[in-house]
PDB file of C-alpha atoms in Angstrom:
ATOM      1  CA  MET A 845      48.505 -83.888-139.554  1.00  0.00           C
ATOM      2  CA  ASP A 846      46.980 -80.917-141.356  1.00  0.00           C
ATOM      3  CA  LYS A 847      47.913 -78.341-138.719  1.00  0.00           C
ATOM      4  CA  ASP A 848      51.350 -77.055-137.686  1.00  0.00           C
ATOM      5  CA  PRO A 849      52.075 -77.048-134.858  1.00  0.00           C
ATOM      6  CA  TYR A 850      49.789 -79.902-133.864  1.00  0.00           C
ATOM      7  CA  ASN A 851      49.182 -79.650-130.124  1.00  0.00           C
ATOM      8  CA  ILE A 852      48.634 -82.735-127.959  1.00  0.00           C
ATOM      9  CA  VAL A 853      47.834 -82.906-124.244  1.00  0.00           C
ATOM     10  CA  VAL A 854      48.331 -86.196-122.407  1.00  0.00           C
ATOM     11  CA  THR A 855      46.590 -86.008-119.055  1.00  0.00           C
ATOM     12  CA  GLY A 856      46.005 -88.297-116.099  1.00  0.00           C
ATOM     13  CA  VAL A 857      46.893 -88.669-112.456  1.00  0.00           C
ATOM     14  CA  GLY A 858      50.080 -89.758-110.758  1.00  0.00           C
ATOM     15  CA  GLY A 859      50.936 -93.408-111.253  1.00  0.00           C
ATOM     16  CA  GLN A 860      49.074 -93.942-114.531  1.00  0.00           C
ATOM     17  CA  GLY A 861      52.127 -93.776-116.808  1.00  0.00           C
ATOM     18  CA  ASN A 862      51.237 -90.374-118.221  1.00  0.00           C
ATOM     19  CA  VAL A 863      54.829 -89.156-118.553  1.00  0.00           C
ATOM     20  CA  LEU A 864      55.985 -92.398-120.163  1.00  0.00           C
ATOM     21  CA  ALA A 865      53.101 -92.173-122.644  1.00  0.00           C
ATOM     22  CA  SER A 866      54.185 -88.686-123.683  1.00  0.00           C
ATOM     23  CA  LEU A 867      57.803 -89.809-124.064  1.00  0.00           C
ATOM     24  CA  LEU A 868      56.788 -92.779-126.216  1.00  0.00           C
ATOM     25  CA  LEU A 869      54.544 -90.598-128.370  1.00  0.00           C
ATOM     26  CA  GLY A 870      57.298 -88.030-128.778  1.00  0.00           C
ATOM     27  CA  ALA A 871      59.839 -90.683-129.782  1.00  0.00           C
ATOM     28  CA  MET A 872      57.409 -92.196-132.295  1.00  0.00           C
ATOM     29  CA  LEU A 873      56.724 -88.842-133.937  1.00  0.00           C
ATOM     30  CA  VAL A 874      60.421 -87.964-134.070  1.00  0.00           C
ATOM     31  CA  GLU A 875      60.892 -91.279-135.870  1.00  0.00           C
ATOM     32  CA  GLN A 876      58.405 -89.943-138.447  1.00  0.00           C
ATOM     33  CA  GLY A 877      60.562 -86.857-138.990  1.00  0.00           C
ATOM     34  CA  TYR A 878      58.650 -84.412-136.802  1.00  0.00           C
ATOM     35  CA  LYS A 879      60.179 -81.946-134.377  1.00  0.00           C
ATOM     36  CA  VAL A 880      58.574 -82.482-130.962  1.00  0.00           C
ATOM     37  CA  THR A 881      58.728 -80.328-127.837  1.00  0.00           C
ATOM     38  CA  ILE A 882      57.437 -81.809-124.578  1.00  0.00           C
ATOM     39  CA  GLY A 883      56.469 -79.814-121.494  1.00  0.00           C
ATOM     40  CA  GLU A 884      55.165 -81.352-118.298  1.00  0.00           C
ATOM     41  CA  THR A 885      53.198 -80.064-115.342  1.00  0.00           C
ATOM     42  CA  TYR A 886      52.739 -81.972-112.117  1.00  0.00           C
ATOM     43  CA  GLY A 887      50.295 -81.707-109.265  1.00  0.00           C
ATOM     44  CA  ALA A 888      50.696 -83.903-106.199  1.00  0.00           C
ATOM     45  CA  SER A 889      51.553 -86.731-108.557  1.00  0.00           C
ATOM     46  CA  GLN A 890      52.822 -89.071-105.866  1.00  0.00           C
ATOM     47  CA  ARG A 891      49.416 -88.887-104.190  1.00  0.00           C
ATOM     48  CA  GLY A 892      47.284 -89.277-107.261  1.00  0.00           C
ATOM     49  CA  GLY A 893      47.388 -85.619-108.274  1.00  0.00           C
ATOM     50  CA  SER A 894      47.057 -84.310-111.808  1.00  0.00           C
ATOM     51  CA  VAL A 895      49.867 -84.885-114.282  1.00  0.00           C
ATOM     52  CA  MET A 896      49.759 -83.241-117.684  1.00  0.00           C
ATOM     53  CA  SER A 897      52.172 -83.364-120.612  1.00  0.00           C
ATOM     54  CA  HIS A 898      52.106 -80.988-123.560  1.00  0.00           C
ATOM     55  CA  LEU A 899      53.481 -82.165-126.915  1.00  0.00           C
ATOM     56  CA  ARG A 900      53.926 -79.620-129.696  1.00  0.00           C
ATOM     57  CA  VAL A 901      54.565 -81.300-133.035  1.00  0.00           C
ATOM     58  CA  SER A 902      55.850 -79.544-136.131  1.00  0.00           C
ATOM     59  CA  ARG A 903      57.488 -80.336-139.453  1.00  0.00           C
ATOM     60  CA  SER A 904      59.545 -77.163-139.441  1.00  0.00           C
ATOM     61  CA  ARG A 905      60.567 -75.953-135.972  1.00  0.00           C
ATOM     62  CA  GLN A 906      60.660 -76.478-132.229  1.00  0.00           C
ATOM     63  CA  TYR A 907      57.837 -74.647-130.453  1.00  0.00           C
ATOM     64  CA  GLY A 908      57.712 -73.513-126.842  1.00  0.00           C
ATOM     65  CA  PRO A 909      56.855 -76.370-124.466  1.00  0.00           C
ATOM     66  CA  LEU A 910      53.480 -75.158-123.191  1.00  0.00           C
ATOM     67  CA  ILE A 911      50.318 -75.113-125.295  1.00  0.00           C
ATOM     68  CA  PRO A 912      48.381 -71.838-124.975  1.00  0.00           C
ATOM     69  CA  PRO A 913      44.846 -72.148-123.554  1.00  0.00           C
ATOM     70  CA  GLY A 914      42.279 -73.152-126.151  1.00  0.00           C
ATOM     71  CA  LEU A 915      44.789 -74.520-128.658  1.00  0.00           C
ATOM     72  CA  ALA A 916      44.909 -78.270-127.984  1.00  0.00           C
ATOM     73  CA  ASP A 917      44.139 -80.343-131.094  1.00  0.00           C
ATOM     74  CA  LEU A 918      44.167 -83.733-129.373  1.00  0.00           C
ATOM     75  CA  VAL A 919      43.583 -84.623-125.710  1.00  0.00           C
ATOM     76  CA  ILE A 920      44.585 -88.106-124.605  1.00  0.00           C
ATOM     77  CA  ALA A 921      43.142 -88.678-121.136  1.00  0.00           C
ATOM     78  CA  LEU A 922      43.971 -91.588-118.880  1.00  0.00           C
ATOM     79  CA  GLU A 923      41.194 -90.506-116.517  1.00  0.00           C
ATOM     80  CA  PRO A 924      37.761 -89.050-117.414  1.00  0.00           C
ATOM     81  CA  SER A 925      37.577 -86.164-114.914  1.00  0.00           C
ATOM     82  CA  GLU A 926      41.049 -85.059-116.046  1.00  0.00           C
ATOM     83  CA  ALA A 927      39.740 -85.060-119.619  1.00  0.00           C
ATOM     84  CA  ALA A 928      36.964 -82.632-118.705  1.00  0.00           C
ATOM     85  CA  ARG A 929      39.296 -80.448-116.659  1.00  0.00           C
ATOM     86  CA  VAL A 930      41.915 -80.163-119.421  1.00  0.00           C
ATOM     87  CA  LEU A 931      39.361 -79.640-122.197  1.00  0.00           C
ATOM     88  CA  ALA A 932      37.801 -76.761-120.263  1.00  0.00           C
ATOM     89  CA  GLN A 933      41.157 -74.966-120.358  1.00  0.00           C
ATOM     90  CA  PHE A 934      42.911 -76.188-123.499  1.00  0.00           C
ATOM     91  CA  GLY A 935      40.106 -77.486-125.704  1.00  0.00           C
ATOM     92  CA  ASN A 936      38.367 -75.763-128.591  1.00  0.00           C
ATOM     93  CA  PRO A 937      35.504 -76.676-130.944  1.00  0.00           C
ATOM     94  CA  ASN A 938      37.897 -78.651-133.195  1.00  0.00           C
ATOM     95  CA  ALA A 939      39.639 -80.646-130.469  1.00  0.00           C
ATOM     96  CA  VAL A 940      39.476 -84.454-130.557  1.00  0.00           C
ATOM     97  CA  SER A 941      39.528 -86.486-127.334  1.00  0.00           C
ATOM     98  CA  VAL A 942      40.589 -90.057-126.623  1.00  0.00           C
ATOM     99  CA  VAL A 943      39.453 -90.915-123.101  1.00  0.00           C
ATOM    100  CA  ASN A 944      39.976 -93.875-120.797  1.00  0.00           C
ATOM    101  CA  THR A 945      36.592 -94.507-119.171  1.00  0.00           C
ATOM    102  CA  ARG A 946      37.908 -95.885-115.850  1.00  0.00           C
ATOM    103  CA  PRO A 947      37.848 -93.193-113.094  1.00  0.00           C
ATOM    104  CA  VAL A 948      40.592 -92.812-110.508  1.00  0.00           C
ATOM    105  CA  HIS A 949      39.277 -91.330-107.281  1.00  0.00           C
ATOM    106  CA  PRO A 950      41.538 -88.707-105.659  1.00  0.00           C
ATOM    107  CA  VAL A 951      42.230 -88.646-101.934  1.00  0.00           C
ATOM    108  CA  ASP A 952      39.478 -86.080-101.285  1.00  0.00           C
ATOM    109  CA  VAL A 953      36.906 -88.420-102.847  1.00  0.00           C
ATOM    110  CA  ILE A 954      38.217 -91.514-101.093  1.00  0.00           C
ATOM    111  CA  SER A 955      38.093 -89.692 -97.741  1.00  0.00           C
ATOM    112  CA  GLY A 956      34.497 -88.625 -98.382  1.00  0.00           C
ATOM    113  CA  GLU A 957      35.276 -84.879 -98.425  1.00  0.00           C
ATOM    114  CA  LEU A 958      34.234 -84.457-102.069  1.00  0.00           C
ATOM    115  CA  PRO A 959      32.018 -86.474-104.431  1.00  0.00           C
ATOM    116  CA  TYR A 960      33.312 -87.792-107.742  1.00  0.00           C
ATOM    117  CA  PRO A 961      31.171 -86.385-110.588  1.00  0.00           C
ATOM    118  CA  ALA A 962      28.451 -88.634-112.015  1.00  0.00           C
ATOM    119  CA  MET A 963      29.969 -90.463-114.980  1.00  0.00           C
ATOM    120  CA  ASN A 964      27.174 -89.498-117.381  1.00  0.00           C
ATOM    121  CA  ASP A 965      27.602 -85.822-116.492  1.00  0.00           C
ATOM    122  CA  LEU A 966      31.351 -86.126-116.900  1.00  0.00           C
ATOM    123  CA  LEU A 967      31.154 -87.732-120.324  1.00  0.00           C
ATOM    124  CA  ASP A 968      28.494 -85.227-121.426  1.00  0.00           C
ATOM    125  CA  ALA A 969      30.930 -82.458-120.477  1.00  0.00           C
ATOM    126  CA  VAL A 970      33.751 -84.112-122.433  1.00  0.00           C
ATOM    127  CA  GLU A 971      31.513 -84.462-125.488  1.00  0.00           C
ATOM    128  CA  SER A 972      30.345 -80.857-125.259  1.00  0.00           C
ATOM    129  CA  LEU A 973      33.958 -79.651-125.189  1.00  0.00           C
ATOM    130  CA  SER A 974      35.194 -81.789-128.119  1.00  0.00           C
ATOM    131  CA  ALA A 975      34.487 -82.072-131.818  1.00  0.00           C
ATOM    132  CA  ARG A 976      34.881 -85.864-131.569  1.00  0.00           C
ATOM    133  CA  VAL A 977      35.354 -88.256-128.644  1.00  0.00           C
ATOM    134  CA  TYR A 978      36.684 -91.808-128.549  1.00  0.00           C
ATOM    135  CA  LEU A 979      35.791 -93.554-125.289  1.00  0.00           C
ATOM    136  CA  VAL A 980      38.173 -96.439-124.625  1.00  0.00           C
ATOM    137  CA  GLN A 981      37.940 -99.062-121.870  1.00  0.00           C
ATOM    138  CA  ALA A 982      41.717 -98.978-121.641  1.00  0.00           C
ATOM    139  CA  THR A 983      42.138-100.040-118.013  1.00  0.00           C
ATOM    140  CA  GLU A 984      39.830-103.040-118.433  1.00  0.00           C
ATOM    141  CA  LYS A 985      41.777-104.194-121.497  1.00  0.00           C
ATOM    142  CA  ALA A 986      45.085-103.570-119.746  1.00  0.00           C
ATOM    143  CA  LEU A 987      43.956-105.765-116.865  1.00  0.00           C
ATOM    144  CA  GLU A 988      43.246-108.518-119.400  1.00  0.00           C
ATOM    145  CA  LEU A 989      46.919-108.227-120.388  1.00  0.00           C
ATOM    146  CA  GLY A 990      47.926-108.511-116.743  1.00  0.00           C
ATOM    147  CA  ASN A 991      48.932-104.950-115.829  1.00  0.00           C
ATOM    148  CA  PRO A 992      46.733-101.810-115.574  1.00  0.00           C
ATOM    149  CA  ILE A 993      49.719 -99.559-116.373  1.00  0.00           C
ATOM    150  CA  LEU A 994      49.418-100.743-119.998  1.00  0.00           C
ATOM    151  CA  ALA A 995      46.313 -98.539-120.331  1.00  0.00           C
ATOM    152  CA  ASN A 996      48.620 -95.731-121.468  1.00  0.00           C
ATOM    153  CA  VAL A 997      49.904 -97.716-124.460  1.00  0.00           C
ATOM    154  CA  ILE A 998      46.387 -98.957-125.257  1.00  0.00           C
ATOM    155  CA  LEU A 999      45.293 -95.318-125.525  1.00  0.00           C
ATOM    156  CA  ILE A1000      48.229 -94.570-127.844  1.00  0.00           C
ATOM    157  CA  GLY A1001      47.114 -97.520-129.971  1.00  0.00           C
ATOM    158  CA  ALA A1002      43.572 -96.133-129.969  1.00  0.00           C
ATOM    159  CA  VAL A1003      44.928 -92.827-131.275  1.00  0.00           C
ATOM    160  CA  ALA A1004      46.698 -94.693-134.096  1.00  0.00           C
ATOM    161  CA  GLY A1005      43.614 -96.786-134.881  1.00  0.00           C
ATOM    162  CA  ALA A1006      41.492 -93.664-135.192  1.00  0.00           C
ATOM    163  CA  GLY A1007      44.010 -92.226-137.664  1.00  0.00           C
ATOM    164  CA  LEU A1008      44.719 -89.218-135.451  1.00  0.00           C
ATOM    165  CA  LEU A1009      48.520 -89.567-135.594  1.00  0.00           C
ATOM    166  CA  PRO A1010      50.801 -91.225-138.188  1.00  0.00           C
ATOM    167  CA  ILE A1011      52.217 -93.842-135.815  1.00  0.00           C
ATOM    168  CA  THR A1012      52.545 -97.607-136.143  1.00  0.00           C
ATOM    169  CA  ALA A1013      53.301-100.650-134.028  1.00  0.00           C
ATOM    170  CA  GLU A1014      56.789-100.674-135.543  1.00  0.00           C
ATOM    171  CA  ASP A1015      57.322 -97.113-134.320  1.00  0.00           C
ATOM    172  CA  LEU A1016      56.224 -98.207-130.849  1.00  0.00           C
ATOM    173  CA  ASP A1017      58.729-101.072-130.840  1.00  0.00           C
ATOM    174  CA  LYS A1018      61.576 -98.613-131.452  1.00  0.00           C
ATOM    175  CA  ALA A1019      60.281 -96.139-128.876  1.00  0.00           C
ATOM    176  CA  VAL A1020      59.868 -98.787-126.184  1.00  0.00           C
ATOM    177  CA  THR A1021      63.508 -99.821-126.516  1.00  0.00           C
ATOM    178  CA  GLN A1022      64.520 -96.224-125.703  1.00  0.00           C
ATOM    179  CA  TYR A1023      62.799 -96.250-122.329  1.00  0.00           C
ATOM    180  CA  MET A1024      62.368 -99.898-121.311  1.00  0.00           C
ATOM    181  CA  SER A1025      64.224-103.169-121.494  1.00  0.00           C
ATOM    182  CA  ALA A1026      63.912-105.162-124.722  1.00  0.00           C
ATOM    183  CA  ASP A1027      61.750-107.820-123.070  1.00  0.00           C
ATOM    184  CA  LYS A1028      58.944-105.242-122.706  1.00  0.00           C
ATOM    185  CA  VAL A1029      58.534-104.763-126.458  1.00  0.00           C
ATOM    186  CA  GLU A1030      56.189-107.681-127.141  1.00  0.00           C
ATOM    187  CA  LEU A1031      53.748-106.898-124.320  1.00  0.00           C
ATOM    188  CA  ASN A1032      53.587-103.211-125.225  1.00  0.00           C
ATOM    189  CA  ARG A1033      53.031-104.104-128.882  1.00  0.00           C
ATOM    190  CA  LYS A1034      50.073-106.279-127.812  1.00  0.00           C
ATOM    191  CA  ALA A1035      48.656-103.337-125.854  1.00  0.00           C
ATOM    192  CA  PHE A1036      49.135-100.973-128.801  1.00  0.00           C
ATOM    193  CA  ILE A1037      47.383-103.314-131.247  1.00  0.00           C
ATOM    194  CA  LEU A1038      44.579-103.913-128.749  1.00  0.00           C
ATOM    195  CA  GLY A1039      44.047-100.162-128.624  1.00  0.00           C
ATOM    196  CA  MET A1040      44.023 -99.962-132.421  1.00  0.00           C
ATOM    197  CA  GLU A1041      41.360-102.641-132.576  1.00  0.00           C
ATOM    198  CA  MET A1042      39.129-100.520-130.344  1.00  0.00           C
ATOM    199  CA  THR A1043      39.033 -97.521-132.681  1.00  0.00           C
ATOM    200  CA  GLY A1044      39.993 -98.616-136.175  1.00  0.00           C
ATOM    201  CA  PRO A1045      41.612-101.101-138.547  1.00  0.00           C
ATOM    202  CA  VAL A1046      44.775-102.941-137.573  1.00  0.00           C
ATOM    203  CA  PRO A1047      47.636-103.031-140.119  1.00  0.00           C
ATOM    204  CA  LEU A1048      49.069-106.274-141.411  1.00  0.00           C
ATOM    205  CA  GLN A1049      51.583-107.797-139.006  1.00  0.00           C
TER     206      GLN A1049
END
């Protein structure tokens, strides 16, 4: 990372594994010797509301937990409308986005009170607010592995494959054991490598 602090926003809606993704990322970067501060904000997360985690990564010091507006370097979005919403507030012309393309409709959309934005308009907005965008069919690939919640780890793998963060499958193995039982390591490693394959080269196993 050529910037210090390097600011990461992980965003999604309740139930997508957003918080776990931020914890795994933080543990992986600490393993690399970085100091990581994590701050979280919740909407009505139990009802599919917005959930956002801020990670501030530095070689030298712990930063305050919340990223100032306009200073995100990387936005990892588990849901496309959340990507656009977060980029509008925290993005800047140099921000890079990694976005799951599968929408999650909030209660207001499901009830018919509000429309969900047209996907082309949404992705155009994300592209206009980012220097570079990686669109990842993370939910579809997670379903192939048998569980849509794995989309969060697939996105982390996509970040690694694109060379955006210095993290590896071995780092993920160690991080997973901090937050899950040991029998979850293999499946999460598969998800991570699948994500890497979607954006870049995969290291030797």
